[in-house]
mmCIF file of C-alpha atoms in Angstrom:
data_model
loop_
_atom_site.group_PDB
_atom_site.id
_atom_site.type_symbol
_atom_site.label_atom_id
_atom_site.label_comp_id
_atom_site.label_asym_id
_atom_site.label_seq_id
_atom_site.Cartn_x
_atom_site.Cartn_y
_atom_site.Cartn_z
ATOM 1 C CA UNK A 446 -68.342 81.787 139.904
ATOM 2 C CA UNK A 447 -71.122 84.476 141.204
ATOM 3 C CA UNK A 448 -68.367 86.277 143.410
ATOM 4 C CA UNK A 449 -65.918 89.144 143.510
ATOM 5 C CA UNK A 450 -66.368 90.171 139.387
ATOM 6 C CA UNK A 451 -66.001 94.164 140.517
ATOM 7 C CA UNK A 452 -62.299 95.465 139.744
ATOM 8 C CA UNK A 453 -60.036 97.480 141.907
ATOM 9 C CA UNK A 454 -60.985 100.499 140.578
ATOM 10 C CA UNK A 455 -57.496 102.740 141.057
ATOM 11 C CA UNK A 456 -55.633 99.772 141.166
ATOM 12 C CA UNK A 457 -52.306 101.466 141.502
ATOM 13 C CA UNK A 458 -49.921 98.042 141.288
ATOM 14 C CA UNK A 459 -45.921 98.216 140.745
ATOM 15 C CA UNK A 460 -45.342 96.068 137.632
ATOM 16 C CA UNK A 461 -41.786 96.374 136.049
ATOM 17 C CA UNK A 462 -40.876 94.113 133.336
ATOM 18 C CA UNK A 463 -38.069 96.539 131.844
ATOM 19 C CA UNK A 464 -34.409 95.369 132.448
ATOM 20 C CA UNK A 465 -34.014 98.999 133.515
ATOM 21 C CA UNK A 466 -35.092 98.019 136.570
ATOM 22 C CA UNK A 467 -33.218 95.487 137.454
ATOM 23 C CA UNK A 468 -29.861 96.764 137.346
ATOM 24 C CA UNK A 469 -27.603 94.120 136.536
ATOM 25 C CA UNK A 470 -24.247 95.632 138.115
ATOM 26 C CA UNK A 471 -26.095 96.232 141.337
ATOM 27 C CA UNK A 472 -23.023 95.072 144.600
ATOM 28 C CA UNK A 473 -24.658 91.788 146.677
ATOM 29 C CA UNK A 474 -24.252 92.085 150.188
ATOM 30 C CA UNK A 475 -21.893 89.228 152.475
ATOM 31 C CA UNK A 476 -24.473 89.605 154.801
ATOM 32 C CA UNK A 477 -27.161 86.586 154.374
ATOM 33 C CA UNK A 478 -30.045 87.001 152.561
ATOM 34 C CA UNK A 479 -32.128 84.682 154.738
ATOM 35 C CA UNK A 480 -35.421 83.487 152.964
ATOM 36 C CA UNK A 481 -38.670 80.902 154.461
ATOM 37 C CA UNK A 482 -39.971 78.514 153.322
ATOM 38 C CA UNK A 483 -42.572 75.323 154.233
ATOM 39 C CA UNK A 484 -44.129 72.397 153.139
ATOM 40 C CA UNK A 485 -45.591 73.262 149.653
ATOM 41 C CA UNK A 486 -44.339 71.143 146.064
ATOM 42 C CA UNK A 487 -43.759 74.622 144.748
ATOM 43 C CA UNK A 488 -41.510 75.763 147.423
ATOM 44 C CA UNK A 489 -39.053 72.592 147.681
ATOM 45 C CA UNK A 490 -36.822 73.483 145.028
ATOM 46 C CA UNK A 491 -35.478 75.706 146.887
ATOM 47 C CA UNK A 492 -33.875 73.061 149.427
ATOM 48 C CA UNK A 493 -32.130 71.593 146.047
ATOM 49 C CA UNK A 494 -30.903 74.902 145.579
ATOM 50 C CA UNK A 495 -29.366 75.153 148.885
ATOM 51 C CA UNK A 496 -28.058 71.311 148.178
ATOM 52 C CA UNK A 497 -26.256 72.250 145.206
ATOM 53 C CA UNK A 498 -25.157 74.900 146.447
ATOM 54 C CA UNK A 499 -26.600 77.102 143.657
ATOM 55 C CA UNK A 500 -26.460 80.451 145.340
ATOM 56 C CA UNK A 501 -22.770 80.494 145.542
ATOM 57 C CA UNK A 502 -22.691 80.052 142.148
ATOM 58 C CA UNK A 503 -24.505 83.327 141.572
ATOM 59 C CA UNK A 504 -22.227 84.968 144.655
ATOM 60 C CA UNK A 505 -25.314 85.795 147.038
ATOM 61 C CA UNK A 506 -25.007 84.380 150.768
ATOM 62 C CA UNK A 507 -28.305 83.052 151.569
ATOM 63 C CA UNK A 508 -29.573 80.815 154.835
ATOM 64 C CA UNK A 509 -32.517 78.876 153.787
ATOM 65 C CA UNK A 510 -34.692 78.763 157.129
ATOM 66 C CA UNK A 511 -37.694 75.838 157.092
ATOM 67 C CA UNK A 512 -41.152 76.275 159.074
ATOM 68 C CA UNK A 513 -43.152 73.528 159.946
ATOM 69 C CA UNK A 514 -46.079 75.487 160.404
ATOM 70 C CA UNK A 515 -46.781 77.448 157.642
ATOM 71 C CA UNK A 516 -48.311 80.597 159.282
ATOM 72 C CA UNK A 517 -45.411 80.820 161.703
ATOM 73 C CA UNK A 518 -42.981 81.926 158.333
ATOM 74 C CA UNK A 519 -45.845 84.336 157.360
ATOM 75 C CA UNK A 520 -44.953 85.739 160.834
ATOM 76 C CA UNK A 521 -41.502 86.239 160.575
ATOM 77 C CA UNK A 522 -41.486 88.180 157.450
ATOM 78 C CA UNK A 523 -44.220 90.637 158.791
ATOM 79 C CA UNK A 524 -42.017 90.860 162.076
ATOM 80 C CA UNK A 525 -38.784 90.911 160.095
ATOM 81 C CA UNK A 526 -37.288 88.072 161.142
ATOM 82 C CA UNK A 527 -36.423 87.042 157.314
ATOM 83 C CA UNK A 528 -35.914 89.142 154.526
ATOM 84 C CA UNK A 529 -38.149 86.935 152.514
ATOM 85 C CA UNK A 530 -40.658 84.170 152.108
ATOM 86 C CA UNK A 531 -42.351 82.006 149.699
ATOM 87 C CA UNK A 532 -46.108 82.269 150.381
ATOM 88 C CA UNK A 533 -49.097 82.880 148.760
ATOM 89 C CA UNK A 534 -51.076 85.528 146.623
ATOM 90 C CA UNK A 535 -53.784 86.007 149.178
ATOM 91 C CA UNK A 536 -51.682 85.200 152.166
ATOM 92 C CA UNK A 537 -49.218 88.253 151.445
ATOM 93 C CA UNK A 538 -52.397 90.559 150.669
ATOM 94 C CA UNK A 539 -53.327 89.899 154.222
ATOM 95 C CA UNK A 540 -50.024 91.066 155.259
ATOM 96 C CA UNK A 541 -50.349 93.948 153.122
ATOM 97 C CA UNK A 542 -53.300 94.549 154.489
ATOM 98 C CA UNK A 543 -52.439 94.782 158.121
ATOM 99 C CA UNK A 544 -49.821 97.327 157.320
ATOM 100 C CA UNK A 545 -46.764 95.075 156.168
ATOM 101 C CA UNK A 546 -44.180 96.305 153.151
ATOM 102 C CA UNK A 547 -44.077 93.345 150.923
ATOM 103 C CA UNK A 548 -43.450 92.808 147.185
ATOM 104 C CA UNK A 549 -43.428 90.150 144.776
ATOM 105 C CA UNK A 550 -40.456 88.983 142.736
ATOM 106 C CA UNK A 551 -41.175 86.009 141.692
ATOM 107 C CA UNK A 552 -44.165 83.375 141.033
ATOM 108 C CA UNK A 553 -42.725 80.391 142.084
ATOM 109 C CA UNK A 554 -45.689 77.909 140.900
ATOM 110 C CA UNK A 555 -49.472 78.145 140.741
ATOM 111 C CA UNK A 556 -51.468 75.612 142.277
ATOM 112 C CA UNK A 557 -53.417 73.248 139.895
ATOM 113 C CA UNK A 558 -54.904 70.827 142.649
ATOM 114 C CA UNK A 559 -52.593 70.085 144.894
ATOM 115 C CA UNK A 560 -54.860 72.808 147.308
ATOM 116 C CA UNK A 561 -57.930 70.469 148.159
ATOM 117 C CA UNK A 562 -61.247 70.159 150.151
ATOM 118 C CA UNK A 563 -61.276 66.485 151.528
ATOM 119 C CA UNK A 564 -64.552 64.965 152.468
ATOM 120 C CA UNK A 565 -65.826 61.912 154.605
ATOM 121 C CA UNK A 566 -67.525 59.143 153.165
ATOM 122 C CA UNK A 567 -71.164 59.946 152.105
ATOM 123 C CA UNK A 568 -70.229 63.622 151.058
ATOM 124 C CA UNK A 569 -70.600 63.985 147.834
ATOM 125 C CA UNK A 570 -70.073 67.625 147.000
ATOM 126 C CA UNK A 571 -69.092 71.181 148.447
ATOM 127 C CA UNK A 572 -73.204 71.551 149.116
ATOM 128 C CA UNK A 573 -73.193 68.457 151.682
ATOM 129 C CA UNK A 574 -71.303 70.251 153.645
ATOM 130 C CA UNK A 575 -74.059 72.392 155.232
ATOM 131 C CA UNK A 576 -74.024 71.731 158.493
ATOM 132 C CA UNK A 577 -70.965 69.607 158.881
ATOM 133 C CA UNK A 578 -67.828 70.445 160.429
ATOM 134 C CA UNK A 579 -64.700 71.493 158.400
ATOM 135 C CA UNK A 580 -61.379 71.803 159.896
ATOM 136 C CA UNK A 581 -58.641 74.558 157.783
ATOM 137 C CA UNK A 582 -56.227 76.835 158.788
ATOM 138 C CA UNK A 583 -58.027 80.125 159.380
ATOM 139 C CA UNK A 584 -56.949 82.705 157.063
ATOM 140 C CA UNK A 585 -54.410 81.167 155.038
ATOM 141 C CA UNK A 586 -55.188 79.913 151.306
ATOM 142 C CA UNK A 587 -57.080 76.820 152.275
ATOM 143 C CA UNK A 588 -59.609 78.754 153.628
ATOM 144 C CA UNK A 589 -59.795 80.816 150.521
ATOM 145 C CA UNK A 590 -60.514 77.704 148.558
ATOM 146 C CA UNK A 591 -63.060 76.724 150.608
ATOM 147 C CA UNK A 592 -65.093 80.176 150.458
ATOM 148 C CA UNK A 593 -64.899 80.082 147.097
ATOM 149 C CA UNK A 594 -65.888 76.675 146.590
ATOM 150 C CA UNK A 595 -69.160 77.342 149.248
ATOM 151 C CA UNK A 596 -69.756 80.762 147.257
ATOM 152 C CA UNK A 597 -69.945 78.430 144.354
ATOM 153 C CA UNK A 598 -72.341 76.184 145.769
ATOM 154 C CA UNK A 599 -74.590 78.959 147.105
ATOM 155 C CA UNK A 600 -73.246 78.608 150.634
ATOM 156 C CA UNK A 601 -71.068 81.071 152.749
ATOM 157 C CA UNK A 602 -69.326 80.469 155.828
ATOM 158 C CA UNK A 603 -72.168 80.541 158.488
ATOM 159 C CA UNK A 604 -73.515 77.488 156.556
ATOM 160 C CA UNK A 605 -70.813 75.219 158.459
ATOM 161 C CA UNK A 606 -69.109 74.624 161.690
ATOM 162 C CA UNK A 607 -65.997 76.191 160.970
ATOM 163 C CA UNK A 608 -62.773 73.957 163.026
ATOM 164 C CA UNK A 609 -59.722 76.324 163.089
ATOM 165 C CA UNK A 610 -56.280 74.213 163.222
ATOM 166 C CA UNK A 611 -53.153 73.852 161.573
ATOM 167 C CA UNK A 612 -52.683 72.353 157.985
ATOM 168 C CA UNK A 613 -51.125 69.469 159.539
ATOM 169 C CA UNK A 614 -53.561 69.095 162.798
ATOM 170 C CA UNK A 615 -56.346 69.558 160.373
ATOM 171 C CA UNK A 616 -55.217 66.687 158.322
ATOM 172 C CA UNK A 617 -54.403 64.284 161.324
ATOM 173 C CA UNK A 618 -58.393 65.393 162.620
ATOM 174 C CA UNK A 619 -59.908 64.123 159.275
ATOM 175 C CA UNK A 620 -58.107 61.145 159.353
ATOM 176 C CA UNK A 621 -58.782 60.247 163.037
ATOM 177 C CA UNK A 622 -62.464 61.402 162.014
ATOM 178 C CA UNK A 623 -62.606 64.103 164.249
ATOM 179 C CA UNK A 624 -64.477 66.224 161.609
ATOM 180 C CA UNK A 625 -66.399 65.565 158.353
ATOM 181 C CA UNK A 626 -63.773 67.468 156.180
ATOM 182 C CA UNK A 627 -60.717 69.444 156.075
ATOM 183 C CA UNK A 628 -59.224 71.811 153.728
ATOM 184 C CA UNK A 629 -55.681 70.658 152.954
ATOM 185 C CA UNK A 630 -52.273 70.819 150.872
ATOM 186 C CA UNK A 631 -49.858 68.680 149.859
ATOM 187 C CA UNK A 632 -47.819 66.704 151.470
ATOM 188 C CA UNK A 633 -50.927 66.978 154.006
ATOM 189 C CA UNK A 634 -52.932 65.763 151.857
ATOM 190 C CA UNK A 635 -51.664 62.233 151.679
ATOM 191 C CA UNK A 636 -52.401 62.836 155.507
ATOM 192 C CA UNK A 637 -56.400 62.843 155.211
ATOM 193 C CA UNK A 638 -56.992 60.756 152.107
ATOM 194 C CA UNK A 639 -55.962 57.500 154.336
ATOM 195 C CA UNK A 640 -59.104 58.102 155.801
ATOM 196 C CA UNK A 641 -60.987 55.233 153.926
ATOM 197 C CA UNK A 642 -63.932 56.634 151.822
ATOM 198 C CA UNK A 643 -62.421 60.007 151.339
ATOM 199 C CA UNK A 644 -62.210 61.695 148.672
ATOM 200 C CA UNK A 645 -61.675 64.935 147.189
ATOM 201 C CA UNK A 646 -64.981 67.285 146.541
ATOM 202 C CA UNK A 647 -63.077 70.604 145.614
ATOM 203 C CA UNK A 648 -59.661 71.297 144.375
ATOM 204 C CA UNK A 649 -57.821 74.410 143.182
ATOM 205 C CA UNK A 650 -57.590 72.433 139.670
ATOM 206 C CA UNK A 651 -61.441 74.450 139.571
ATOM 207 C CA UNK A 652 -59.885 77.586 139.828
ATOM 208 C CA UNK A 653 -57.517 78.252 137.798
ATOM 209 C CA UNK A 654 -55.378 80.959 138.871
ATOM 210 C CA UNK A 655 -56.538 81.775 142.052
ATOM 211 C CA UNK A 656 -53.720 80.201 144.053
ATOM 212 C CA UNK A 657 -50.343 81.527 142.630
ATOM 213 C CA UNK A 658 -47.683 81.342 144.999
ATOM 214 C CA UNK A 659 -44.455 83.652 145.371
ATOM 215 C CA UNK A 660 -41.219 85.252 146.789
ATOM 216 C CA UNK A 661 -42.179 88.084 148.992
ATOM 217 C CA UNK A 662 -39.362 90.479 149.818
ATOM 218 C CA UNK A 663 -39.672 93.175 152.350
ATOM 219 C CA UNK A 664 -40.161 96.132 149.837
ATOM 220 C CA UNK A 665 -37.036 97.832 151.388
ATOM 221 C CA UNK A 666 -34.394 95.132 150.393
ATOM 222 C CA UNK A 667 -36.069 95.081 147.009
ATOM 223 C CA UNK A 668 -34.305 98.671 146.566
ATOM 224 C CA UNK A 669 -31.607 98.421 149.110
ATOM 225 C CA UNK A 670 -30.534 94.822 148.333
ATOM 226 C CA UNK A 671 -31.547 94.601 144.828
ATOM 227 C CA UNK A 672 -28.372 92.860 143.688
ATOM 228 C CA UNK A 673 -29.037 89.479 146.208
ATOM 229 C CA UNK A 674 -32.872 89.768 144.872
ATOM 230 C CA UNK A 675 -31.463 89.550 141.497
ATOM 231 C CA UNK A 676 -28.859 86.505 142.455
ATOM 232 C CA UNK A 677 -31.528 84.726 143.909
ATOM 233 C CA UNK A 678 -34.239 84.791 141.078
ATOM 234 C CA UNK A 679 -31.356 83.957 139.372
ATOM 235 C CA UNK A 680 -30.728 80.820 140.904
ATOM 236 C CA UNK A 681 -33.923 79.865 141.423
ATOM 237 C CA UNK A 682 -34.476 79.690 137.407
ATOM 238 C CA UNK A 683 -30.918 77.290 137.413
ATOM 239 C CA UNK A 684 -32.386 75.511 139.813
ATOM 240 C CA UNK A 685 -35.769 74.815 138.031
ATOM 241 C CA UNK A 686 -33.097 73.956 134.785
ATOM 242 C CA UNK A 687 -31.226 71.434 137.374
ATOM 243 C CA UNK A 688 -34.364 69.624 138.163
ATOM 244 C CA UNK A 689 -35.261 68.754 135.057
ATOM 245 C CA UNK A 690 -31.557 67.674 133.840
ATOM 246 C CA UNK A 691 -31.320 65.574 137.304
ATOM 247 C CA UNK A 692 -35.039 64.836 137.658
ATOM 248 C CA UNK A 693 -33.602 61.597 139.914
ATOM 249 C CA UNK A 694 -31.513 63.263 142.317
ATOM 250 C CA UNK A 695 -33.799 66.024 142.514
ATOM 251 C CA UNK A 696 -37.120 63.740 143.056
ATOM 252 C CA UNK A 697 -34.895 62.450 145.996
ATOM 253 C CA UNK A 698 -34.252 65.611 147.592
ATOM 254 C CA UNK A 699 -37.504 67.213 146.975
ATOM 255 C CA UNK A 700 -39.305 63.660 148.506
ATOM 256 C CA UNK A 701 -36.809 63.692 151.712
ATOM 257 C CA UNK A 702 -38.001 67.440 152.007
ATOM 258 C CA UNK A 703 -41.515 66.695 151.759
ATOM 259 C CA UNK A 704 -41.325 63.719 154.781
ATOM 260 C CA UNK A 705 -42.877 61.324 151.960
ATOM 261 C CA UNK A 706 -41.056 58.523 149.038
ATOM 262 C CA UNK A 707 -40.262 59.520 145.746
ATOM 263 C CA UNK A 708 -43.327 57.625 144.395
ATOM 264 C CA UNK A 709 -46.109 59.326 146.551
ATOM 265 C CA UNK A 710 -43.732 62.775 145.912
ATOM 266 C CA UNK A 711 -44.387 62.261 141.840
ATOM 267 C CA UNK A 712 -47.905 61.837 142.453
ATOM 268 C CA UNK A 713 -48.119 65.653 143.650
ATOM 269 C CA UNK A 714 -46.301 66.464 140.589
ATOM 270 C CA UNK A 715 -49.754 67.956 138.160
ATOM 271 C CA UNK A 716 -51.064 69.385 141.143
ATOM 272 C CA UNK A 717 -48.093 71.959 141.139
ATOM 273 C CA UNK A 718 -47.058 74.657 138.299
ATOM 274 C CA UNK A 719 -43.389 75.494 138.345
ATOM 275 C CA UNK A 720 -43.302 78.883 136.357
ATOM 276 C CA UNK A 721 -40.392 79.124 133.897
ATOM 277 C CA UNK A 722 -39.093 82.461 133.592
ATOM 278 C CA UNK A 723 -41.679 83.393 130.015
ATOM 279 C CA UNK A 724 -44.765 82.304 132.176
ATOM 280 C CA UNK A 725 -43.358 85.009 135.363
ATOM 281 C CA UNK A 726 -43.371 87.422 132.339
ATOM 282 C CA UNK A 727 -46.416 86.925 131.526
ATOM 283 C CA UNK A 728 -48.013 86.716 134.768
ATOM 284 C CA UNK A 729 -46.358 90.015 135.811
ATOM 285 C CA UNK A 730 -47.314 91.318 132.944
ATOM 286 C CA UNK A 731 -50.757 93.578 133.235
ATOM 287 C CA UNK A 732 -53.987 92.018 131.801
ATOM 288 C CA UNK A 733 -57.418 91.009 132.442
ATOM 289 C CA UNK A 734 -57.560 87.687 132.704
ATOM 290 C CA UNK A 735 -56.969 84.722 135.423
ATOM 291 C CA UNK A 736 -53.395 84.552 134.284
ATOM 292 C CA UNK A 737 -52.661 88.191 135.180
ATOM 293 C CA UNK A 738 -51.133 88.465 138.484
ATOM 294 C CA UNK A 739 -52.929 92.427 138.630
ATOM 295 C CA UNK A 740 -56.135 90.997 137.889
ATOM 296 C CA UNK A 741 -55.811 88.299 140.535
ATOM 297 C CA UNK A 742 -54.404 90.469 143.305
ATOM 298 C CA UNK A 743 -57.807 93.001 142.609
ATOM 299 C CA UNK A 744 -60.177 89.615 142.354
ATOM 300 C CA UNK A 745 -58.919 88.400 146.281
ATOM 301 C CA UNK A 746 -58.837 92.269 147.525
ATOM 302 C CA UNK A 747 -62.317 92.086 146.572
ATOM 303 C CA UNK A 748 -63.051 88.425 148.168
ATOM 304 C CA UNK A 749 -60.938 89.629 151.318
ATOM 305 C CA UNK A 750 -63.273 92.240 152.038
ATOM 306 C CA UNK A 751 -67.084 90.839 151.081
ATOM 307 C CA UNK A 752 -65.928 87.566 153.386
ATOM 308 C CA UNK A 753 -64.756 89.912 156.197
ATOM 309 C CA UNK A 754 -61.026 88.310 156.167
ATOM 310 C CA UNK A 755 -59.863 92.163 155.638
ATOM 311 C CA UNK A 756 -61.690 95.261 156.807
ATOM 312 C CA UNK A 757 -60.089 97.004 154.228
ATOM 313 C CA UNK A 758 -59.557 96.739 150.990
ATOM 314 C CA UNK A 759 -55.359 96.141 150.854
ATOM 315 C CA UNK A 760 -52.960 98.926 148.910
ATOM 316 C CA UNK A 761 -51.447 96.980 145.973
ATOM 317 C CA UNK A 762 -49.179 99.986 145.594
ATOM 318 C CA UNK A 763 -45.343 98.463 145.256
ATOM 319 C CA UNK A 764 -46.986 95.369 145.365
ATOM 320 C CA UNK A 765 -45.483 93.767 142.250
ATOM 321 C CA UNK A 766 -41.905 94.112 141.034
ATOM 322 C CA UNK A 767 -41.373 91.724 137.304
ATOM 323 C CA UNK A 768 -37.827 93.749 136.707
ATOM 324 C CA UNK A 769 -36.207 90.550 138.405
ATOM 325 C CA UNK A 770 -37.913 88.268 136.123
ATOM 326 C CA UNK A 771 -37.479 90.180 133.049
ATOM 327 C CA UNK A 772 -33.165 90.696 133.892
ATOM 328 C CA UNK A 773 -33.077 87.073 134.606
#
């Protein structure tokens, strides 16, 4: 890849791995800890959570509240409508960047393909799309991937007819052919491959890395609340440990979530990461390389502001808290 290779010079990011930091005797609140979520593989878990009633076990109160659209639970943590969402790397730094408190506290997956550019028949690759019209949700990781696959194919953004749209319209306007290619997740996805002759040209499988995806809590609660954050990493590792003892009855519950059948639910299942509590570690932990969460949050800050997403580059200041990971 020929883009964003300069560092965040000054990077200043929050990264606290020592239990320390997490105290473990902190009080949880009876007030709900209300967190979002949408359709994403990586995110579902927590509706078996909330099914097996796994929070009570860990004594935090938490209302799990579901968006449809995506972008609309991006919205309500920036307005404060939720204390917390699960959303992506870039996605949050756009927050950040607009003046929003938000922190990290846990990587819930990375994507490993399940993020894809779908093309109509007789486009063979990310350059045939010069000239043709792509349909993706402005702003939101989608369109990330499909910069940086153009930027990879010597293309920017004024080299197509950009279609802003909802993940899920975008999908339904590929597959009615109302465009020549969309920029997708799963379950969407399934959406725009029924369009016969599609196919993939792009995936986040090509960059590795560069779509982890998280709990953001408003940086406040992270101090003030610290005992629920705790609960709930907590239970989200159980819940990761349920799955694979029950992989049945959680394949059910996951599929029902996603609007799809257990069969084309398992078919997401290498396009999605779940991070066990060694690979949060290690992503929190500081490092150079694709697996580093510091090293990806300076690579989009860069990307943000050479594609104009950002006008500024975003403070990673308090960005990323691992003491919640490290207690758990």
């Amino acid at each position: 890849m020929t883009v964003v290779r300069r560092w965040c010079a000054a990077i200043g990011v929050l990264v606290l791995l020592a239990v320390a930091g997490c105290d473990s005797s902190a009080p949880k609140s009876s007030e709900p800890f209300v967190i979002g979520f949408s359709a994403w593989p990586g995110w579902f878990p927590w509706q078996v959570a909330a099914e097996q009633k796994l929070f009570d076990k860990h004594g935090v109160t938490v209302e799990m509240r579901y968006y449809d659209n995506y972008t609309d639970s991006l919205k309500a943590l920036v307005d404060g409508e939720i204390d917390a969402n699960s959303q992506t790397l870039n996605d949050t730094l756009v927050s950040v960047g607009s003046g929003a408190r938000q922190t990290i506290v846990l990587v819930n997956d990375n994507s490993t393909g399940n993020d894809k550019i779908i093309a109509r028949s007789g486009i063979g690759s990310v350059a045939d799309l010069k000239g043709k019209r792509v349909a993706v949700e402005q702003g939101t990781v989608d369109h990330y991937l499909l910069l940086l696959a153009l930027a990879e194919a010597g293309l920017t953004a004024k080299d197509i007819t950009l279609m802003p749209m909802a993940t899920d319209k975008a999908a339904e306007a590929f597959a009615a052919g109302q465009v020549d290619a969309a920029g997708v997740f799963a379950p969407f996805t399934t959406t725009a491959l029924a369009r016969r002759g599609s196919r993939a040209i792009a995936t986040s499988a090509e960059f590795p890395g560069a779509i982890p995806d998280h709990l953001a809590v408003r940086s406040e609660l992270v101090t003030r609340r610290a005992g629920d954050v705790r609960a709930i990493v907590d239970t989200w590792f159980e819940t990761l440990r349920w799955m694979r003892d029950n992989e049945a009855a959680a394949d059910t519950i996951l599929a029902r979530r996603a609007g799809v059948d257990v069969g084309a639910y398992r078919s997401y299942d290498a396009g999605t990461t779940l991070f066990t509590r060694q690979q949060n570690v290690d992503a929190f932990t500081p490092g150079t390389t694709p697996a580093h969460l510091n090293y990806q949050a300076a690579r989009i800050c860069d990307f943000m502001v050479e594609t104009g997403l950002v006008d500024e580059r975003p403070s990673l200041d308090g960005l990323l808290d691992g003491s919640f990971v490290g207690a758990a």
